[in-house]
Amino acid sequence: MSKKVCVIGGGVAGLAVAIGLHQQGIDVEVVERDKDWKVYHVGIIVQANFIRALEQLGLGKAAVNAGYPYRGARFMTPAGEVLAELPGESQVDGLPGDLGLTRPALHEVLTGKVKELGIPVKLGVTFESFEDRGDAVDVEFTDGSSGTYDLLIAADGNYSAVRKVLWPDAKPAFTGQGVWRYNVPRPADLEWSDLYIGVQNGYKGKAGYCPLTPEEMYIFVVTEEPGNPRFDPATLADEMSKRLAGYGGMLGEAAKAVIDPALVVYRPLEACIMPDPWYQGRVVLIGDAAHSATPHLGQGAAMAVEDAVVLAEELGEDQPIDAALRAFMDRRFERAKLVGTSSIMLGEWEMHPGTAGDPVEVTERIRRTLAEPV
Ligand SMILES: Cc1cc2nc3c(=O)[nH]c(=O)nc-3n(C[C@H](O)[C@H](O)[C@H](O)COP(=O)(O)OP(=O)(O)OC[C@H]3O[C@@H](n4cnc5c(N)ncnc54)[C@H](O)[C@@H]3O)c2cc1C
């Protein structure tokens, strides 16, 4: 039976699921609130399971070509001595294990495919209201149009408006840390993403960098930010530099380039991990709307694309919608929860170093688990 699906949100999860559904022969439409359909300029770190999931959508190679494959992750002391190496392990023949890319580059890969496939996307539009009638969902849009769908997919991110309607008590909570990011030139010999762990200058977190293109890398510093302060935009470069002071190695050198407050991207870390199920009737949450974590494992985008691939596969099967949604949850819940809770735990360990476990062991174990088929 032919199905018709509406996706709210044209980000990583929404675009990936739209591509997957189109490939299954399902009629799909996307609405995206941002009329300019833009993403901010910093980078994103992804691993082999992200590349594998994108490859299932026919986009693995395009993503790799848009970014910079590197050798893997290294854990360092604040002074810049190597503590441990986790080389990336490929899960797709001919494609790498670890990849850095700018957010606009990833956005370009996904939007390019959506346009090529002719999937309808309404920009500057969101839902006004929706009503699940049991056998279909009626949706009214803010541009005055309306539609009737077999399924409404909410891929509208961490602050999901759809989730607010159906689960009004579920809200992202501040985890205690914030992350500061800045793009700088890539040193010619940088082939790893390095994480400098341990308390530095009294700031409880970590710092590091990741190559994004042959010319560019981005540096980040994650710090405890008691009380979740708001910063004057004019002070962002000074605040970030203060948090990077005293680091050694390549990070110490790279930190000198943090001078323009307008190029600093600061985000308090806020997470919301929904319990099973992520659906009510014919409305389902995917990506950050269902399980936003902190970036400690660099897995948010991978979880979003894996959700998309699995949901499209299950909806492509000859089964009722509720059976497809249940099968989707059975394949996705434990995996996304493991990533979410472990990411938050790594941040907790950074803030409470006296009680911390071994972040290298956790990261390595989760990488192995995520290499298993979804
Ligand atoms: C500081 C930080 C660093 C991160 N670093 C990494 C990393 O290195 N690696 C990694 O894998 N992940 C990282 N993540 C996580 C990653 O960005 C997310 O997991 C991923 O973007 C989730 O995709 P999504 O499509 O669910 O949500 P989003 O990417 O947020 O997309 C949601 C889309 O929905 C649109 N939208 C929102 N509300 C509405 C509405 N009401 N109607 C219509 N459209 C709407 C938005 O405009 C947007 O286009 C990081 C996250 C943060 C906060």
Coordinates of C-alpha atoms and ligand atoms in Angstrom, one line a residue:
M1 CA 0.0 0.0 0.0
S2 CA 1.4 3.4 -0.9
K3 CA 2.2 5.7 2.1
K4 CA 2.4 9.5 2.5
V5 CA 4.7 11.0 5.1
C6 CA 5.3 14.5 6.4
V7 CA 8.7 15.4 8.0
I8 CA 8.9 18.4 10.3
G9 CA 12.5 19.7 10.2
G10 CA 15.0 19.8 7.4
G11 CA 18.2 19.1 9.4
V12 CA 20.4 16.0 9.5
A13 CA 17.6 13.5 10.6
G14 CA 14.8 15.1 8.5
L15 CA 16.8 15.2 5.3
A16 CA 18.2 11.7 5.8
V17 CA 14.8 10.2 6.5
A18 CA 13.3 12.0 3.5
I19 CA 16.0 10.5 1.2
G20 CA 15.5 7.0 2.8
L21 CA 11.7 7.2 2.4
H22 CA 12.0 8.3 -1.2
Q23 CA 14.3 5.4 -1.9
Q24 CA 11.6 3.1 -0.5
G25 CA 9.1 4.5 -2.9
I26 CA 7.2 6.4 -0.2
D27 CA 5.7 9.8 -0.9
V28 CA 7.4 12.3 1.4
E29 CA 7.3 16.1 2.1
V30 CA 9.5 18.2 4.3
V31 CA 8.8 21.4 6.1
E32 CA 11.7 23.5 7.5
R33 CA 11.2 26.5 9.7
D34 CA 14.3 28.4 8.6
K35 CA 13.5 30.2 5.3
D36 CA 17.2 30.4 4.5
W37 CA 17.8 26.7 5.4
K38 CA 21.2 27.6 6.9
V39 CA 23.5 25.9 9.4
Y40 CA 26.2 27.5 11.4
H41 CA 29.8 27.4 10.3
V42 CA 31.7 25.2 12.7
G43 CA 32.6 21.5 12.3
I44 CA 31.2 18.1 13.1
I45 CA 33.1 15.0 14.1
V46 CA 31.7 11.7 12.8
Q47 CA 32.8 8.1 12.8
A48 CA 32.5 4.9 10.9
N49 CA 28.9 4.1 11.8
F50 CA 27.8 7.6 10.4
I51 CA 29.6 6.9 7.1
R52 CA 28.0 3.4 7.0
A53 CA 24.5 4.8 7.5
L54 CA 25.0 7.6 4.9
E55 CA 26.4 5.0 2.5
Q56 CA 23.0 3.1 2.9
L57 CA 21.5 6.3 1.5
G58 CA 24.0 6.4 -1.3
L59 CA 25.9 9.3 0.2
G60 CA 28.9 7.8 2.0
K61 CA 31.4 8.8 -0.7
A62 CA 29.9 12.3 -1.1
A63 CA 30.2 13.0 2.6
V64 CA 33.8 11.7 2.7
N65 CA 34.7 13.9 -0.3
A66 CA 33.1 16.9 1.4
G67 CA 35.2 16.5 4.6
Y68 CA 38.6 15.4 5.8
P69 CA 39.3 11.7 6.7
Y70 CA 41.8 11.4 9.5
R71 CA 43.5 8.5 11.3
G72 CA 41.4 8.4 14.5
A73 CA 41.2 9.9 18.0
R74 CA 44.1 10.4 20.4
F75 CA 43.8 11.1 24.1
M76 CA 46.4 13.6 25.3
T77 CA 47.6 15.2 28.6
P78 CA 46.9 18.9 28.9
A79 CA 50.6 19.4 28.1
G80 CA 50.2 17.5 24.7
E81 CA 51.7 14.1 25.5
V82 CA 49.8 11.2 23.8
L83 CA 48.1 8.9 26.3
A84 CA 46.2 6.6 24.0
E85 CA 45.4 6.2 20.3
L86 CA 42.0 4.9 18.9
P87 CA 42.6 4.5 15.2
G88 CA 39.4 4.7 13.1
E89 CA 38.2 1.4 11.7
S90 CA 36.3 1.5 8.4
Q91 CA 32.9 -0.1 8.1
V92 CA 32.6 0.5 4.4
D93 CA 35.1 -0.8 1.8
G94 CA 37.1 2.0 0.4
L95 CA 35.8 4.6 2.9
P96 CA 37.5 5.8 6.0
G97 CA 36.5 5.3 9.7
D98 CA 36.9 8.8 11.1
L99 CA 35.9 12.0 9.3
G100 CA 35.7 15.7 10.1
L101 CA 33.5 18.0 8.0
T102 CA 32.1 21.5 8.3
R103 CA 28.4 21.6 9.1
P104 CA 27.6 23.5 5.9
A105 CA 29.5 20.8 3.9
L106 CA 27.3 18.1 5.4
H107 CA 24.2 20.2 4.8
E108 CA 25.2 20.6 1.2
V109 CA 25.5 16.9 0.7
L110 CA 22.0 16.2 2.2
T111 CA 20.2 19.2 0.6
G112 CA 21.9 18.4 -2.8
K113 CA 20.4 14.9 -2.7
V114 CA 17.0 16.0 -1.6
K115 CA 16.9 18.5 -4.5
E116 CA 18.2 15.9 -7.0
L117 CA 15.4 13.5 -6.0
G118 CA 12.8 16.3 -6.3
I119 CA 11.5 15.8 -2.7
P120 CA 9.2 18.8 -1.9
V121 CA 10.6 21.0 0.8
K122 CA 8.7 24.0 2.1
L123 CA 11.0 26.6 3.6
G124 CA 10.1 29.1 6.3
V125 CA 7.1 26.9 7.2
T126 CA 6.2 24.8 10.2
F127 CA 3.1 23.1 11.5
E128 CA 0.3 25.2 13.0
S129 CA -1.5 22.2 14.5
F130 CA -1.9 18.4 13.9
E131 CA -4.6 15.9 14.7
D132 CA -4.1 12.2 14.8
R133 CA -7.3 10.6 13.7
G134 CA -6.1 7.0 14.2
D135 CA -5.9 6.0 10.6
A136 CA -4.2 9.3 9.4
V137 CA -2.8 12.6 10.7
D138 CA -4.2 15.9 9.5
V139 CA -1.6 18.7 9.6
E140 CA -2.2 22.5 9.2
F141 CA 0.8 24.5 8.2
T142 CA 1.8 28.1 9.0
D143 CA 1.6 29.0 5.3
G144 CA -2.2 28.3 5.3
S145 CA -1.8 24.9 3.5
S146 CA -2.8 21.5 5.0
G147 CA -2.3 17.8 4.3
T148 CA -3.3 14.4 5.4
Y149 CA -0.5 11.8 6.0
D150 CA -0.1 8.2 7.1
L151 CA 2.7 9.4 9.5
L152 CA 4.1 12.6 10.9
I153 CA 7.9 12.4 11.6
A154 CA 9.2 15.0 14.0
A155 CA 12.9 15.7 13.1
D156 CA 12.8 19.2 14.6
G157 CA 15.8 18.9 16.9
N158 CA 16.6 19.3 20.5
Y159 CA 13.9 21.9 21.2
S160 CA 11.2 19.9 19.2
A161 CA 7.9 21.7 19.0
V162 CA 6.2 18.5 18.1
R163 CA 7.6 16.9 21.3
K164 CA 6.3 19.8 23.3
V165 CA 2.7 19.1 22.1
L166 CA 2.8 15.4 22.8
W167 CA 5.2 15.2 25.7
P168 CA 4.9 18.7 27.4
D169 CA 7.0 17.7 30.4
A170 CA 10.0 16.5 28.4
K171 CA 12.5 19.3 28.2
P172 CA 16.3 19.5 27.5
A173 CA 18.2 19.9 30.7
F174 CA 21.5 21.8 31.1
T175 CA 24.2 19.2 31.9
G176 CA 26.6 21.6 33.7
Q177 CA 29.0 22.2 30.8
G178 CA 29.3 24.4 27.7
V179 CA 31.3 24.0 24.5
W180 CA 33.3 26.7 22.8
R181 CA 34.3 26.2 19.1
Y182 CA 36.4 28.1 16.5
N183 CA 37.7 27.3 13.1
V184 CA 41.4 27.8 12.5
P185 CA 44.0 26.8 9.8
R186 CA 44.9 23.1 9.8
P187 CA 48.6 22.4 10.5
A188 CA 49.9 20.5 7.4
D189 CA 51.0 17.5 9.6
L190 CA 47.7 17.1 11.5
E191 CA 46.2 13.6 10.8
W192 CA 44.4 12.9 14.1
S193 CA 41.6 14.4 16.2
D194 CA 43.2 15.0 19.6
L195 CA 41.4 15.2 22.9
Y196 CA 43.3 16.9 25.8
I197 CA 41.8 15.5 29.0
G198 CA 42.2 16.5 32.6
V199 CA 41.4 19.7 34.6
Q200 CA 43.2 22.7 33.1
N201 CA 43.3 26.2 34.7
G202 CA 40.6 25.0 37.1
Y203 CA 38.2 24.4 34.2
K204 CA 36.6 20.9 34.4
G205 CA 36.2 19.6 30.9
K206 CA 38.5 18.9 28.0
A207 CA 39.7 20.5 24.8
G208 CA 40.9 19.4 21.4
Y209 CA 40.7 19.8 17.6
C210 CA 39.6 18.0 14.5
P211 CA 40.6 18.5 10.9
L212 CA 37.7 19.6 8.6
T213 CA 39.3 20.3 5.2
P214 CA 42.9 20.3 3.9
E215 CA 43.0 23.9 4.9
E216 CA 40.9 24.1 8.1
M217 CA 40.4 22.4 11.5
Y218 CA 38.3 23.4 14.4
I219 CA 39.3 23.7 18.0
F220 CA 36.9 23.2 20.9
V221 CA 37.0 23.5 24.6
V222 CA 34.4 21.9 26.9
T223 CA 34.2 23.5 30.3
E224 CA 32.0 23.3 33.4
E225 CA 29.9 26.5 33.4
P226 CA 28.3 26.7 36.8
G227 CA 24.9 28.4 36.7
N228 CA 24.7 28.3 32.9
P229 CA 25.9 31.9 32.4
R230 CA 25.0 34.0 29.3
F231 CA 28.1 35.7 27.8
D232 CA 28.2 39.1 26.2
P233 CA 29.0 38.3 22.5
A234 CA 31.8 40.9 22.4
T235 CA 33.7 38.9 25.1
L236 CA 33.5 35.4 23.5
A237 CA 37.0 35.3 22.1
D238 CA 38.5 36.4 25.4
E239 CA 36.4 33.9 27.3
M240 CA 37.3 31.1 25.0
S241 CA 41.0 32.1 25.1
K242 CA 40.9 32.1 28.9
R243 CA 39.7 28.5 28.9
L244 CA 42.4 27.5 26.4
A245 CA 45.2 29.1 28.3
G246 CA 48.2 26.9 29.3
Y247 CA 47.5 23.9 27.0
G248 CA 50.6 22.5 25.3
G249 CA 51.1 20.7 22.0
M250 CA 49.4 21.7 18.8
L251 CA 46.4 23.0 20.8
G252 CA 48.5 25.6 22.6
E253 CA 49.7 26.9 19.2
A254 CA 46.2 26.8 17.5
A255 CA 44.6 28.6 20.5
K256 CA 46.5 31.8 19.5
A257 CA 44.2 32.2 16.5
V258 CA 41.1 32.7 18.6
I259 CA 40.8 36.4 18.2
D260 CA 37.4 37.3 16.6
P261 CA 34.5 37.1 19.0
A262 CA 32.1 36.9 16.0
L263 CA 33.6 33.6 15.0
V264 CA 33.3 31.9 18.4
V265 CA 30.4 29.5 18.6
Y266 CA 29.4 28.9 22.3
R267 CA 26.7 26.4 23.3
P268 CA 25.6 25.4 26.8
L269 CA 25.1 21.6 26.6
E270 CA 21.5 20.5 27.0
A271 CA 20.3 16.9 26.7
C272 CA 16.9 15.2 26.6
I273 CA 16.7 11.4 26.2
M274 CA 13.2 10.2 25.7
P275 CA 12.0 6.8 27.0
D276 CA 10.7 4.1 24.8
P277 CA 8.5 4.6 22.7
W278 CA 9.4 7.8 20.8
Y279 CA 5.9 7.7 19.1
Q280 CA 2.3 8.3 20.0
G281 CA -0.1 6.9 17.4
R282 CA 1.0 8.2 14.0
V283 CA 3.5 10.8 15.2
V284 CA 7.2 9.7 15.8
L285 CA 10.3 11.6 17.0
I286 CA 13.7 10.9 15.5
G287 CA 17.2 12.4 15.9
D288 CA 17.7 15.0 18.6
A289 CA 14.0 15.4 19.1
A290 CA 14.1 11.8 20.5
H291 CA 17.5 11.6 22.1
S292 CA 19.7 14.7 22.2
A293 CA 23.0 14.0 24.0
T294 CA 26.2 15.9 24.6
P295 CA 28.9 15.8 22.0
H296 CA 31.3 13.8 24.1
L297 CA 31.2 10.8 21.8
G298 CA 30.7 12.7 18.5
Q299 CA 27.7 10.5 17.8
G300 CA 24.6 12.8 17.5
A301 CA 24.6 13.0 13.7
A302 CA 25.3 9.3 13.4
M303 CA 22.4 8.5 15.7
A304 CA 20.2 10.8 13.6
V305 CA 21.1 9.2 10.3
E306 CA 20.8 5.7 11.7
D307 CA 17.3 6.5 13.0
A308 CA 16.5 7.7 9.5
V309 CA 17.8 4.6 7.7
V310 CA 16.0 2.2 10.1
L311 CA 12.7 4.1 10.0
A312 CA 12.7 4.2 6.2
E313 CA 13.5 0.5 6.1
E314 CA 10.7 -0.4 8.4
L315 CA 8.2 1.8 6.7
G316 CA 9.3 0.3 3.4
E317 CA 8.3 -3.2 4.6
D318 CA 4.8 -4.5 4.0
Q319 CA 3.5 -4.0 7.6
P320 CA 1.1 -1.7 9.4
I321 CA 2.4 1.7 10.6
D322 CA 2.3 0.7 14.3
A323 CA 4.3 -2.5 13.6
A324 CA 6.8 -0.5 11.7
L325 CA 7.2 2.0 14.5
R326 CA 7.5 -0.8 17.1
A327 CA 10.2 -2.5 15.0
F328 CA 12.0 0.9 14.6
M329 CA 12.1 1.3 18.4
D330 CA 13.3 -2.3 18.9
R331 CA 16.3 -1.6 16.6
R332 CA 17.0 2.0 17.8
F333 CA 16.2 2.5 21.5
E334 CA 19.0 0.7 23.4
R335 CA 21.7 1.9 20.9
A336 CA 20.7 5.6 21.1
K337 CA 20.2 5.4 24.9
L338 CA 23.7 3.9 25.3
V339 CA 25.2 6.8 23.3
G340 CA 23.1 9.4 25.2
T341 CA 23.7 8.2 28.7
S342 CA 27.4 7.5 28.1
S343 CA 28.0 10.9 26.6
I344 CA 26.4 12.6 29.7
M345 CA 28.4 10.3 32.0
L346 CA 31.7 11.3 30.3
G347 CA 30.7 15.0 31.0
E348 CA 29.9 14.1 34.6
W349 CA 33.3 12.4 35.0
E350 CA 35.0 15.6 33.7
M351 CA 33.1 17.7 36.3
H352 CA 33.9 15.2 39.1
P353 CA 37.4 13.9 38.4
G354 CA 37.7 12.3 41.8
T355 CA 35.0 9.7 41.0
A356 CA 35.8 9.4 37.3
G357 CA 36.2 6.1 35.4
D358 CA 38.4 5.7 32.3
P359 CA 37.1 7.7 29.3
V360 CA 39.4 5.9 26.9
E361 CA 38.0 2.5 27.8
V362 CA 34.4 3.8 27.5
T363 CA 35.0 5.5 24.1
E364 CA 36.7 2.4 22.8
R365 CA 34.0 0.0 24.0
I366 CA 31.2 2.2 22.5
R367 CA 33.0 2.4 19.2
R368 CA 33.1 -1.4 19.1
T369 CA 29.4 -1.7 20.0
L370 CA 28.5 0.8 17.4
A371 CA 30.4 -1.1 14.7
E372 CA 27.8 -3.9 15.1
P373 CA 24.9 -4.0 12.6
V374 CA 21.9 -1.8 13.5
Ligands
LIG1 C1 27.7 22.0 20.7 C2 27.4 20.7 19.9 C3 28.4 20.0 19.2 C4 28.0 18.9 18.5 N1 29.0 18.2 17.9 C5 28.7 17.1 17.2 C6 29.7 16.3 16.6 O1 30.9 16.7 16.6 N2 29.4 15.1 16.0 C7 28.1 14.7 15.9 O2 27.8 13.7 15.3 N3 27.1 15.4 16.5 C8 27.4 16.6 17.2 N4 26.4 17.3 17.8 C9 25.0 16.8 17.7 C10 24.4 17.0 16.3 O3 24.5 18.3 15.9 C11 22.9 16.6 16.4 O4 22.8 15.3 17.0 C12 22.3 16.5 15.0 O5 22.4 17.8 14.4 C13 20.9 16.1 15.1 O6 20.2 16.3 13.9 P1 18.6 16.6 13.9 O7 18.3 16.7 12.5 O8 17.9 15.7 14.8 O9 18.5 18.1 14.5 P2 19.0 19.4 13.9 O10 20.3 19.2 13.2 O11 19.0 20.4 15.1 O12 17.9 19.8 12.8 C14 16.6 20.2 13.2 C15 16.0 21.0 12.0 O13 14.7 21.2 12.3 C16 14.4 22.6 12.1 N5 13.3 22.9 12.9 C17 13.3 23.1 14.3 N6 12.1 23.4 14.8 C18 11.3 23.3 13.7 C19 9.9 23.4 13.6 N7 9.1 23.7 14.6 N8 9.3 23.3 12.3 C20 10.1 23.1 11.2 N9 11.4 22.9 11.3 C21 12.0 23.0 12.5 C22 15.7 23.3 12.4 O14 15.7 24.6 11.7 C23 16.7 22.3 11.8 O15 16.9 22.5 10.4 C24 26.7 18.4 18.5 C25 25.7 19.1 19.1 C26 26.0 20.3 19.8 C27 24.9 21.1 20.5

